Every structure is written in C-alpha cells, then in structure tokens.
CSV table of C-alpha atoms and ligand atoms in Angstrom, one decimal:
chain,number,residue,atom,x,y,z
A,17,UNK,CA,47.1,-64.7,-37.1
A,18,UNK,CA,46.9,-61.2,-36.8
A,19,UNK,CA,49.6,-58.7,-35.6
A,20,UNK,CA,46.6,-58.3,-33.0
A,21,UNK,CA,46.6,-61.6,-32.3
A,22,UNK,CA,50.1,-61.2,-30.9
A,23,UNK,CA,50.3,-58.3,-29.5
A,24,UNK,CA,47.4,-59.6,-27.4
A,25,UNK,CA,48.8,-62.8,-26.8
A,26,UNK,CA,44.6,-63.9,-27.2
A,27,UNK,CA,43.3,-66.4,-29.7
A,28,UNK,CA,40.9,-64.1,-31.1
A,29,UNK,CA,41.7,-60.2,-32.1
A,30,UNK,CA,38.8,-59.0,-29.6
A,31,UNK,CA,39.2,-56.7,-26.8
A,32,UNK,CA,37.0,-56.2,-23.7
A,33,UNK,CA,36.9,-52.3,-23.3
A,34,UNK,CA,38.0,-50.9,-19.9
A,35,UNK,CA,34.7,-49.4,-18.3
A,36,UNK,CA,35.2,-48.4,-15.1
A,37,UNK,CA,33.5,-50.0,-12.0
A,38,UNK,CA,32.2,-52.7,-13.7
A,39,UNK,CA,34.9,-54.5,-15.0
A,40,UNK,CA,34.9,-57.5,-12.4
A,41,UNK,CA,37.7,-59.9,-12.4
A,42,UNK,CA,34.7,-62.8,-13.4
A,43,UNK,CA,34.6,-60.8,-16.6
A,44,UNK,CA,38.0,-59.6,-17.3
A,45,UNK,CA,38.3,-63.5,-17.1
A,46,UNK,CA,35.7,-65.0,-19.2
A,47,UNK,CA,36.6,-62.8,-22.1
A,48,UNK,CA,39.9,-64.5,-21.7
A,49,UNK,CA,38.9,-67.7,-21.5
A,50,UNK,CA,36.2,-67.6,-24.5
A,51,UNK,CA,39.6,-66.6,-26.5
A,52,UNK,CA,39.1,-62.6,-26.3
A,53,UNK,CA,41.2,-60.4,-24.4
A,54,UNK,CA,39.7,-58.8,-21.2
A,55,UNK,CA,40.7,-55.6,-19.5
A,56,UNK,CA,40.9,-54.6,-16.2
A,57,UNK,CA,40.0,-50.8,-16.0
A,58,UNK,CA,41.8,-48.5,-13.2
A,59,UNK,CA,40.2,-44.7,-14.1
A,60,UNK,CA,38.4,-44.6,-10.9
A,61,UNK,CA,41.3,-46.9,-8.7
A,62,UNK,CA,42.1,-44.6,-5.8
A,63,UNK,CA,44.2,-47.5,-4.2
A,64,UNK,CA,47.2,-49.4,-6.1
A,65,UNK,CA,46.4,-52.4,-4.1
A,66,UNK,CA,43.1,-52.4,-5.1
A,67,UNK,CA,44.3,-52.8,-8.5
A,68,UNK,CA,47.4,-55.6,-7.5
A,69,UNK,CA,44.0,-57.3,-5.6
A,70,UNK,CA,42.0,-57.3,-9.2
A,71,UNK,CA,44.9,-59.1,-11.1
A,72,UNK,CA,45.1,-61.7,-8.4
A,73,UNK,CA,41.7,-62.0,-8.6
A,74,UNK,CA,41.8,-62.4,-12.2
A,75,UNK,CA,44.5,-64.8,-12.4
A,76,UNK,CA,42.3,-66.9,-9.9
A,77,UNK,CA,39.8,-67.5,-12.7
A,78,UNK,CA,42.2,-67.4,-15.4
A,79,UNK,CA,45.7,-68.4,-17.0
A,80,UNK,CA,44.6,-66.7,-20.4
A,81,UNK,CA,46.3,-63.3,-21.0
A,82,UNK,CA,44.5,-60.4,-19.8
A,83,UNK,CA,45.3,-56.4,-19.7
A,84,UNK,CA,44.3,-53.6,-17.9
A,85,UNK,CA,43.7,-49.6,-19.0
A,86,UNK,CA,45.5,-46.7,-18.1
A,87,UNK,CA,43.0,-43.4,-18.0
A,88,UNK,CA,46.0,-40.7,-18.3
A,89,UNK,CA,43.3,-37.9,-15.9
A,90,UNK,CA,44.0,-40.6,-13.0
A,91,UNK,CA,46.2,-39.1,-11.0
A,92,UNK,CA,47.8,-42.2,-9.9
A,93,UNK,CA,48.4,-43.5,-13.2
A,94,UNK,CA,52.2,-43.5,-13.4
A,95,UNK,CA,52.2,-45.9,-10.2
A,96,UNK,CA,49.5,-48.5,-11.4
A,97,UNK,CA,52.0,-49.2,-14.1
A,98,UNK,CA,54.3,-50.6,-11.8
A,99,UNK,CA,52.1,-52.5,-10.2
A,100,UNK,CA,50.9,-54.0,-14.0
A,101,UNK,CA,54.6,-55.0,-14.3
A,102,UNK,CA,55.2,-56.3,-11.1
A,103,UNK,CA,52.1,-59.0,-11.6
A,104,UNK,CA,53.4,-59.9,-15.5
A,105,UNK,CA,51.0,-57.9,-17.6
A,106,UNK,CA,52.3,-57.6,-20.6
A,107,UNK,CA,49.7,-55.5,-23.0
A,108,UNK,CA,47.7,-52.1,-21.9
A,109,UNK,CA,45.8,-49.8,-23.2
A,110,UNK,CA,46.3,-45.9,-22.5
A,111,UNK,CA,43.3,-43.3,-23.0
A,112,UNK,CA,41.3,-40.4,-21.3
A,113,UNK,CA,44.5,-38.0,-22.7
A,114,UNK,CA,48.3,-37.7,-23.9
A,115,UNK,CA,50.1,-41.2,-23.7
A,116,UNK,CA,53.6,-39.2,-23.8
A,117,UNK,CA,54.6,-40.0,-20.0
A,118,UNK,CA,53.4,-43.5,-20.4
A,119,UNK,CA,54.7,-45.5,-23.5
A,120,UNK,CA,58.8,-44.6,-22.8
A,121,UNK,CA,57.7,-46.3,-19.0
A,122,UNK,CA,55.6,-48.7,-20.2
A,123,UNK,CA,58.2,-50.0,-23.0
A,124,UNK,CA,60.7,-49.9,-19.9
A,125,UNK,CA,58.6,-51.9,-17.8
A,126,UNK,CA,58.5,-54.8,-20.6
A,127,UNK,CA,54.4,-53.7,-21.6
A,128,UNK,CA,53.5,-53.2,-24.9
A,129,UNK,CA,51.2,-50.3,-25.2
A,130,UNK,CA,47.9,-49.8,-27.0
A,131,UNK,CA,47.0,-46.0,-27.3
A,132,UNK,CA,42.6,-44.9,-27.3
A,133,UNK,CA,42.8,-42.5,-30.6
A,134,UNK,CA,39.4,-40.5,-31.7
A,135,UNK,CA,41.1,-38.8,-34.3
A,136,UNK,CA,43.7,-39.1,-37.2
A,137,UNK,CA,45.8,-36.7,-35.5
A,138,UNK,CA,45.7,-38.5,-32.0
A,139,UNK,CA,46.6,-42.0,-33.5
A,140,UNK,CA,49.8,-40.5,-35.9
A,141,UNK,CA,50.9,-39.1,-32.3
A,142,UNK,CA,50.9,-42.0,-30.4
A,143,UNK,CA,52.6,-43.6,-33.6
A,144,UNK,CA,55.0,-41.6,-33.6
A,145,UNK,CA,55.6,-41.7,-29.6
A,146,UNK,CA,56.2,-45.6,-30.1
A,147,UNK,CA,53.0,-47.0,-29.5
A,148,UNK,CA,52.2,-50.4,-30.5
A,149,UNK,CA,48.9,-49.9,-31.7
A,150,UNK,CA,45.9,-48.0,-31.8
A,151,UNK,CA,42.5,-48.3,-30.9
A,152,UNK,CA,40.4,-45.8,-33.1
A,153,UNK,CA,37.6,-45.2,-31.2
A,154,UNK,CA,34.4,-43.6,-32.8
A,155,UNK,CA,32.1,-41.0,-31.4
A,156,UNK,CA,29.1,-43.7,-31.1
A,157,UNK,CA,30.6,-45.8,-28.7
A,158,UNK,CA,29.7,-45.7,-24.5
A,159,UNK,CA,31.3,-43.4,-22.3
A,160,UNK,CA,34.1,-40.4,-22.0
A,161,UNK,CA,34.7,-39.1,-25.4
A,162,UNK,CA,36.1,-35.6,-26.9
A,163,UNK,CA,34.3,-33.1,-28.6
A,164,UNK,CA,35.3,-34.0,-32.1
A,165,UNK,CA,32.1,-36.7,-33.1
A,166,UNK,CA,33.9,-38.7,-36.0
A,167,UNK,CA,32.2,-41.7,-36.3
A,168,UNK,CA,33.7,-45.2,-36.5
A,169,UNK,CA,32.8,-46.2,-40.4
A,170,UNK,CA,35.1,-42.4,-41.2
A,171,UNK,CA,37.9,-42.9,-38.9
A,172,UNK,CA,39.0,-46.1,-38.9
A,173,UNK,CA,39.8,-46.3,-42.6
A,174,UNK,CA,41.4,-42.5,-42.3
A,175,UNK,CA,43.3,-44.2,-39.2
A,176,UNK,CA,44.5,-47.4,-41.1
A,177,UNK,CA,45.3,-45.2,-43.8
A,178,UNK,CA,47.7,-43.1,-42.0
A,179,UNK,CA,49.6,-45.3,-39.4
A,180,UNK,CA,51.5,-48.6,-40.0
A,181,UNK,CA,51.2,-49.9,-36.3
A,182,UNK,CA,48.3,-52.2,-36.0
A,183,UNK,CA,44.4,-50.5,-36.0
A,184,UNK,CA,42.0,-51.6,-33.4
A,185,UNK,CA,38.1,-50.6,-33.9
A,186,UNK,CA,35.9,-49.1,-31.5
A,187,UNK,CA,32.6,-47.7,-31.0
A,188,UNK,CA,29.4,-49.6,-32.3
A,189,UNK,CA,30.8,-53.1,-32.8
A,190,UNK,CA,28.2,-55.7,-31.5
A,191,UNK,CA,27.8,-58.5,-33.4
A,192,UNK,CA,29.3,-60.4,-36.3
A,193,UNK,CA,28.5,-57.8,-38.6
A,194,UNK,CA,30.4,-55.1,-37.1
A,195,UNK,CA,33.5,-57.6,-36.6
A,196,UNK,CA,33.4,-58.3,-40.2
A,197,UNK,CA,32.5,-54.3,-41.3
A,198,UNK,CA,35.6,-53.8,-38.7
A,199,UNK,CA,37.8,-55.7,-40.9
A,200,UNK,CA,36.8,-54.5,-44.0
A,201,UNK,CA,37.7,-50.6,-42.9
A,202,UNK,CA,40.8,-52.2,-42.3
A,203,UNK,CA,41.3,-52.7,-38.6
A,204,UNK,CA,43.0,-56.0,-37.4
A,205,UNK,CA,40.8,-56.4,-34.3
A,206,UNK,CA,37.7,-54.5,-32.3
A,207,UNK,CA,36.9,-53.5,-28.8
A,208,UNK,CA,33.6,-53.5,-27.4
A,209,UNK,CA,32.4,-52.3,-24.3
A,210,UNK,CA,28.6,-51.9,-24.4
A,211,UNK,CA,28.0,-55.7,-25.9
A,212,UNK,CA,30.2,-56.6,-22.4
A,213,UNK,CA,27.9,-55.1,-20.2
A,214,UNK,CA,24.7,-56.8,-21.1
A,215,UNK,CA,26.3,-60.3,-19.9
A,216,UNK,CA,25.6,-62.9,-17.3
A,217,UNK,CA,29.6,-61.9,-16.0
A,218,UNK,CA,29.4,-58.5,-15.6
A,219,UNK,CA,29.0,-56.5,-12.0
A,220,UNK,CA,26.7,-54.1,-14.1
A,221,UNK,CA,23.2,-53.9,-11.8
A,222,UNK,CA,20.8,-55.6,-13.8
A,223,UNK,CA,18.5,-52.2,-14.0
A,224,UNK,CA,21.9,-51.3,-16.4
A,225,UNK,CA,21.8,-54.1,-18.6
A,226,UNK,CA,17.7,-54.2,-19.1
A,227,UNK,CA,17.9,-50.5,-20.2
A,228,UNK,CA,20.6,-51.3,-22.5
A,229,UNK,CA,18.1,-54.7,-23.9
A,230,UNK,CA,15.5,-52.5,-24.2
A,231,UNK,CA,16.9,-49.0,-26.1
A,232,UNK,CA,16.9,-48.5,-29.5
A,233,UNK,CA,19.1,-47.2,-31.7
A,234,UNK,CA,18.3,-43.7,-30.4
A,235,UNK,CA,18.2,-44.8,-26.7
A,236,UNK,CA,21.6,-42.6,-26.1
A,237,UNK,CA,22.8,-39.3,-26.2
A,238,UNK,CA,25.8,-36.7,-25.5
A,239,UNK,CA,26.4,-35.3,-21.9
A,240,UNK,CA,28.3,-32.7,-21.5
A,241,UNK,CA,30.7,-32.8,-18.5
A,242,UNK,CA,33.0,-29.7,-19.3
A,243,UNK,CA,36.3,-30.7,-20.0
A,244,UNK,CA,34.7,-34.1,-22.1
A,245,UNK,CA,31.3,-35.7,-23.0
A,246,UNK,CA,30.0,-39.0,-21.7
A,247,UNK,CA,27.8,-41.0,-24.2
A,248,UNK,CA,25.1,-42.5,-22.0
A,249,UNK,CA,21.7,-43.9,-21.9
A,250,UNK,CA,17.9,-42.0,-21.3
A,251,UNK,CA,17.3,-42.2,-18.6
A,252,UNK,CA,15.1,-39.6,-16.9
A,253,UNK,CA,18.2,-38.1,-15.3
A,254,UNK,CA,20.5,-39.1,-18.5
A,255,UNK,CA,17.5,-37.1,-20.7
A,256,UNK,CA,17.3,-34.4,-18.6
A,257,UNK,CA,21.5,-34.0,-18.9
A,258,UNK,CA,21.4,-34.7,-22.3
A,259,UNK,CA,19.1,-31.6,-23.2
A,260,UNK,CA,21.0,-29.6,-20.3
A,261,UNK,CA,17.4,-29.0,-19.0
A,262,UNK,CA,19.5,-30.0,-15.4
A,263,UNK,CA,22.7,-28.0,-15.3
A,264,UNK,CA,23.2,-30.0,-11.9
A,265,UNK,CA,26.0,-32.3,-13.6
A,266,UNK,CA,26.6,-35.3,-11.2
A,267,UNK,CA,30.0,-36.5,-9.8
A,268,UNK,CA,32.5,-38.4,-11.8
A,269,UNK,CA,33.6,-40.7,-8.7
A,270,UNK,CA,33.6,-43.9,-7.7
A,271,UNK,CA,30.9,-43.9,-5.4
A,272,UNK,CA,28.9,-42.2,-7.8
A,273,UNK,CA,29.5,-45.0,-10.6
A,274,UNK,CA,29.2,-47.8,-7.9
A,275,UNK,CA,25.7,-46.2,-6.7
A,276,UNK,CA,24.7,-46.1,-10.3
A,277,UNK,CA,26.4,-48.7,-12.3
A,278,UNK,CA,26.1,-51.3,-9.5
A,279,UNK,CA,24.0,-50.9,-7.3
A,280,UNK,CA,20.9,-49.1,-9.3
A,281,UNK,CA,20.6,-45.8,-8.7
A,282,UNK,CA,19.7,-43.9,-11.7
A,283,UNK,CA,18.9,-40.6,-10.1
A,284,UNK,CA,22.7,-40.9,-8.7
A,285,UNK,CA,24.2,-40.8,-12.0
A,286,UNK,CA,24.3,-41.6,-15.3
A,287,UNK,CA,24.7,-44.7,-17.4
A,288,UNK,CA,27.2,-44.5,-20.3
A,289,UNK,CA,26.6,-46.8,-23.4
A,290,UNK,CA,27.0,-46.6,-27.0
A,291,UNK,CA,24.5,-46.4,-30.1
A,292,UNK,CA,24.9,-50.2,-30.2
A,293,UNK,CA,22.6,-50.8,-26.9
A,294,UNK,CA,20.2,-50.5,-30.1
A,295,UNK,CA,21.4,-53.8,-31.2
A,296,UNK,CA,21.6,-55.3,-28.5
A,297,UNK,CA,18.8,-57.4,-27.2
A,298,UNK,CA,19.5,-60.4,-25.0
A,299,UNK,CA,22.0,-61.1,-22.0
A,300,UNK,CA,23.7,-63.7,-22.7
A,301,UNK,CA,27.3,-65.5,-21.2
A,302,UNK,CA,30.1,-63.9,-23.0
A,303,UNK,CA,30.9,-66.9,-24.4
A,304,UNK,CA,28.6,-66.9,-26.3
A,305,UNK,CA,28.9,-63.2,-27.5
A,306,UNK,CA,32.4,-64.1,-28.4
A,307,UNK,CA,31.8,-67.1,-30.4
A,308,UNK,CA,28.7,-65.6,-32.3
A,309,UNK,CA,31.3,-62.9,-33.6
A,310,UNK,CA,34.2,-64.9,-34.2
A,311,UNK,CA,34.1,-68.9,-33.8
B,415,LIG,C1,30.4,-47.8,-18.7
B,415,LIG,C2,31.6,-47.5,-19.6
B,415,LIG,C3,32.8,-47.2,-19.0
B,415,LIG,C4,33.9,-47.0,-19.7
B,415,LIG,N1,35.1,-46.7,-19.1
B,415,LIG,C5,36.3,-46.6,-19.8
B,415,LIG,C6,37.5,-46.5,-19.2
B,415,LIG,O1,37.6,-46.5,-18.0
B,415,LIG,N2,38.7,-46.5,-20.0
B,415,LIG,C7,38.6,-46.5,-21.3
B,415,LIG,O2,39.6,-46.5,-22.0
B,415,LIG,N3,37.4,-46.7,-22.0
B,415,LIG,C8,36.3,-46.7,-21.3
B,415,LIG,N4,35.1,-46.9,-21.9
B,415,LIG,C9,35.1,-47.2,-23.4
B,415,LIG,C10,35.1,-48.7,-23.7
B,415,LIG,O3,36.3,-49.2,-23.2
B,415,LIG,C11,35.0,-49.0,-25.2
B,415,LIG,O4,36.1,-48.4,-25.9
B,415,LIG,C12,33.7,-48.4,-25.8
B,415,LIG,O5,32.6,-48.8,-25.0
B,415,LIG,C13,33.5,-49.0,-27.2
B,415,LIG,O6,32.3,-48.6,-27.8
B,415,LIG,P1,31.0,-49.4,-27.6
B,415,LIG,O7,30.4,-49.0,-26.3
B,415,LIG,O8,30.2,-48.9,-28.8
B,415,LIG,O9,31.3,-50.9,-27.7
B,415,LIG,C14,33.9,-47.1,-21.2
B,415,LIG,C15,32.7,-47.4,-21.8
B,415,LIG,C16,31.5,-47.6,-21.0
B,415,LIG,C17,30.3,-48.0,-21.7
C-alpha cells in the first residue's frame, strides 16, 4: 500500500480531479465505490450550504472516503473548510493559488491537505508549509493552469526528486499506460479529470463528452483569461479564443459553466479538457475506467 493509499483512506492511489460544476455527488461517489477517491469541487460554490448539501448527498450514495477541493481565488474558501470538517472529511486538495492560509487551518481542523503544484518551486513550498502531499500537475491537463507550460513526463520526476512528501501525477493520465508511466516518474498515485468526464456518472452535457470522444490529440488548446490560461476544447468559440481572433473572453461563473458544461451551450462558454480527450474514445461507467487502469 502506498503512502497514497493512506493518505486517501481509498483502495486504489487514484484521484477524481475537482472540476467545477460537474462534479455531481453520483460521481464523487462512484469513484469511491470502484475503489478511487472522488472529489467534490467548490471553485464556483457561492453558498456554504450548497457545499454541506453535496457531502450529504454524497454520503447518500456512498460510505467510501471521498474529498473535496479548495480553489484558494474563491473567496469563500476559508469557510468551506469548516463546513468539510464539520461533515468528517478528512483529505482535501488546495489549488487555483498560495495554500499558506489553508494548511495551518486545515491541519487544525483534523484534514490532511494535498497541495495542486505546476512547478518545482510550487511543490518545495507547500512542502515546506506542511503539506501532505502534492499533486504535480502538468501543463497538458483540462482547465485553469499558470503560464509556465511544464509538461507532466518533466515535472513529476523533477517534483519527486525534490520533495519527500508523497507525489501525485496530473495532467494526461488516461488509461493504464499513463498509471503505469505515472509510477515509473516516481509518483505514488494520479488524478484525472478529463477521463472522468466522458462517463455514464458525470453531470457533463453529453455535447461535452462527444467532443471530448471525438478530438484528437490536437483537439485542445490554451485560452488566455488574463490572470491564468484555461486548457479547453475547439470548439468554434474555444478556436476562436484560442487564436485570440475573439478578444470577447467569456465569464468565469457559475452560470456560465452550468450553461455550457451542463446544459450545452457552446457559444456561452468554453469547454476545458486536456490533451488526453485524444485518447479518449468511449463513455464508459467509471467502473470500468477504474478497473482498466488499476484492477
Ligand atoms: C472541466 C474541468 C474543471 C476543473 N476544475 C478544477 C477545479 O475546480 N479545481 C482543481 O483543482 N482542478 C480543476 N481541474 C483540474 C482537474 O482536477 C485535474 O487536475 C486535471 O483535469 C488533470 O488533467 P487531465 O485533464 O489531463 O486528466 C479541472 C479540470 C477540468 C477538465
């Protein structure tokens, strides 16, 4: 067993990355259950009920361990840890910025804490800030990223090589090949995200998950937002973003992502996803995804 393993409490060292809107309780769940470790995400929660609502949802379908994510440009942040330790979650992850504020309340709270690193520099930080772990994240994976574009095959061996605490892999992981290529950079577990959307469980709108089946390697590309850069699909608006021919740069809300993410609207906003929708080609339960890569 894997210091992962623990740390998550989850019989296999997998993670279900936090992606906004569409990480529905039926998912957070079924991740669980099939021996992974879902996440509940709270970077567009505007409500700390909603978020208490989520977990109780969750624990409906579910007696498996489960997390959530703390996105540090949330304002609300700070409060929707209390409500994490009022309903007994007991692991987190903490990304979108500095994880200073959070780990010394977090660790107070009884939570272990798993800090989102893109660089070297990032994940000695939130080392030596007492985090638990890292998750080094690559510049190919789906959504919100920096500006820095190190790729997952560089920095997680330049991670694992300079932290002790456990290293988590991010960003391109798919299948059983990139669990195994995971490994052997070093890392003791993986998070996906983009595999998790094209599944029977997730909320995603089924527009989502066919343009994610149907892209190729080169099916996404780098918006940028201002202060960060969203990886997302081609869309026509996504295309149009991507080559900055439309300097009209949609909302980053909630109703945005549920008008696009959920419901379907692709001129509303955009999709994120990472260079793995060109590996991905089927939608199957997450079971299934779960046991292809690890059982
Ligand atoms: C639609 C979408 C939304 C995301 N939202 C969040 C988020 O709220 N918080 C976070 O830490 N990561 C977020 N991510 C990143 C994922 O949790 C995960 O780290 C990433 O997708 C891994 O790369 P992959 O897409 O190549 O698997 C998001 C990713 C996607 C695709």
């Amino acid at each position: 067993m894997s210091r992962v393993n623990e740390l998550l409490g989850a019989r296999y060292p997998i993670i279900q990355g936090a992606m906004g809107v569409i990480c529905n309780p039926e998912l957070v769940a079924a991740v669980s259950e099939a021996g992974g470790f879902g996440l509940l995400a709270t970077a567009f929660t505007e409500d700390p009920e909603f978020l208490r609502n989520q977990i109780k949802a969750t624990k409906q379908l579910t007696n498996k361990p489960f997390g959530s994510n703390l996105f540090v440009m949330n304002p609300l942040a700070l409060k929707f840890a209390e409500v994490l330790a009022e309903e007994g979650i007991r692991t987190v992850t903490v990304s979108g910025g500095s994880p200073k504020a959070f780990i010394p309340l977090l660790h107070d709270l009884g939570i272990k804490v798993i800090v989102v690193a893109p660089t070297v520099q990032g994940a000695k930080g939130a080392e030596a800030l007492g985090a638990d772990a890292v998750v080094a994240e690559g510049a190919e994976s789906g959504g919100v990223q920096g500006f820095k574009g190190v790729s997952t095959f560089v920095l997680v061996p330049a991670v694992v090589d300079a932290v002790k605490i456990p290293v988590i892999a991010a960003g391109g992981i798919g299948d059983s090949r990139g669990y195994k290529a995971a490994l052997a950079l070093g890392a003791e577990g993986v998070q996906m995200g983009t595999r998790f959307i094209a599944t029977k469980e997730c909320i995603a709108h089924s527009t989502y998950k066919n343009i994610i089946v149907d892209s190729d390697e080169t099916g996404t590309g780098l918006v940028n937002m201002g202060r960060f850069q969203i990886r997302a699909l081609r869309t026509s608006l996504g295309e149009r973003l991507i080559k900055e021919e439309d300097r009209t740069r949609p909302g980053f809300t909630k109703q945005v992502m549920e008008d696009t993410w959920i419901k379907g609207d692709l001129e509303a906003g955009v999709l994120p996803a990472g260079q793995v929708a060109g590996l991905i080609s089927g939608i199957p339960a997450v079971r299934e995804v779960i046991e292809e890569i690890a059982g």
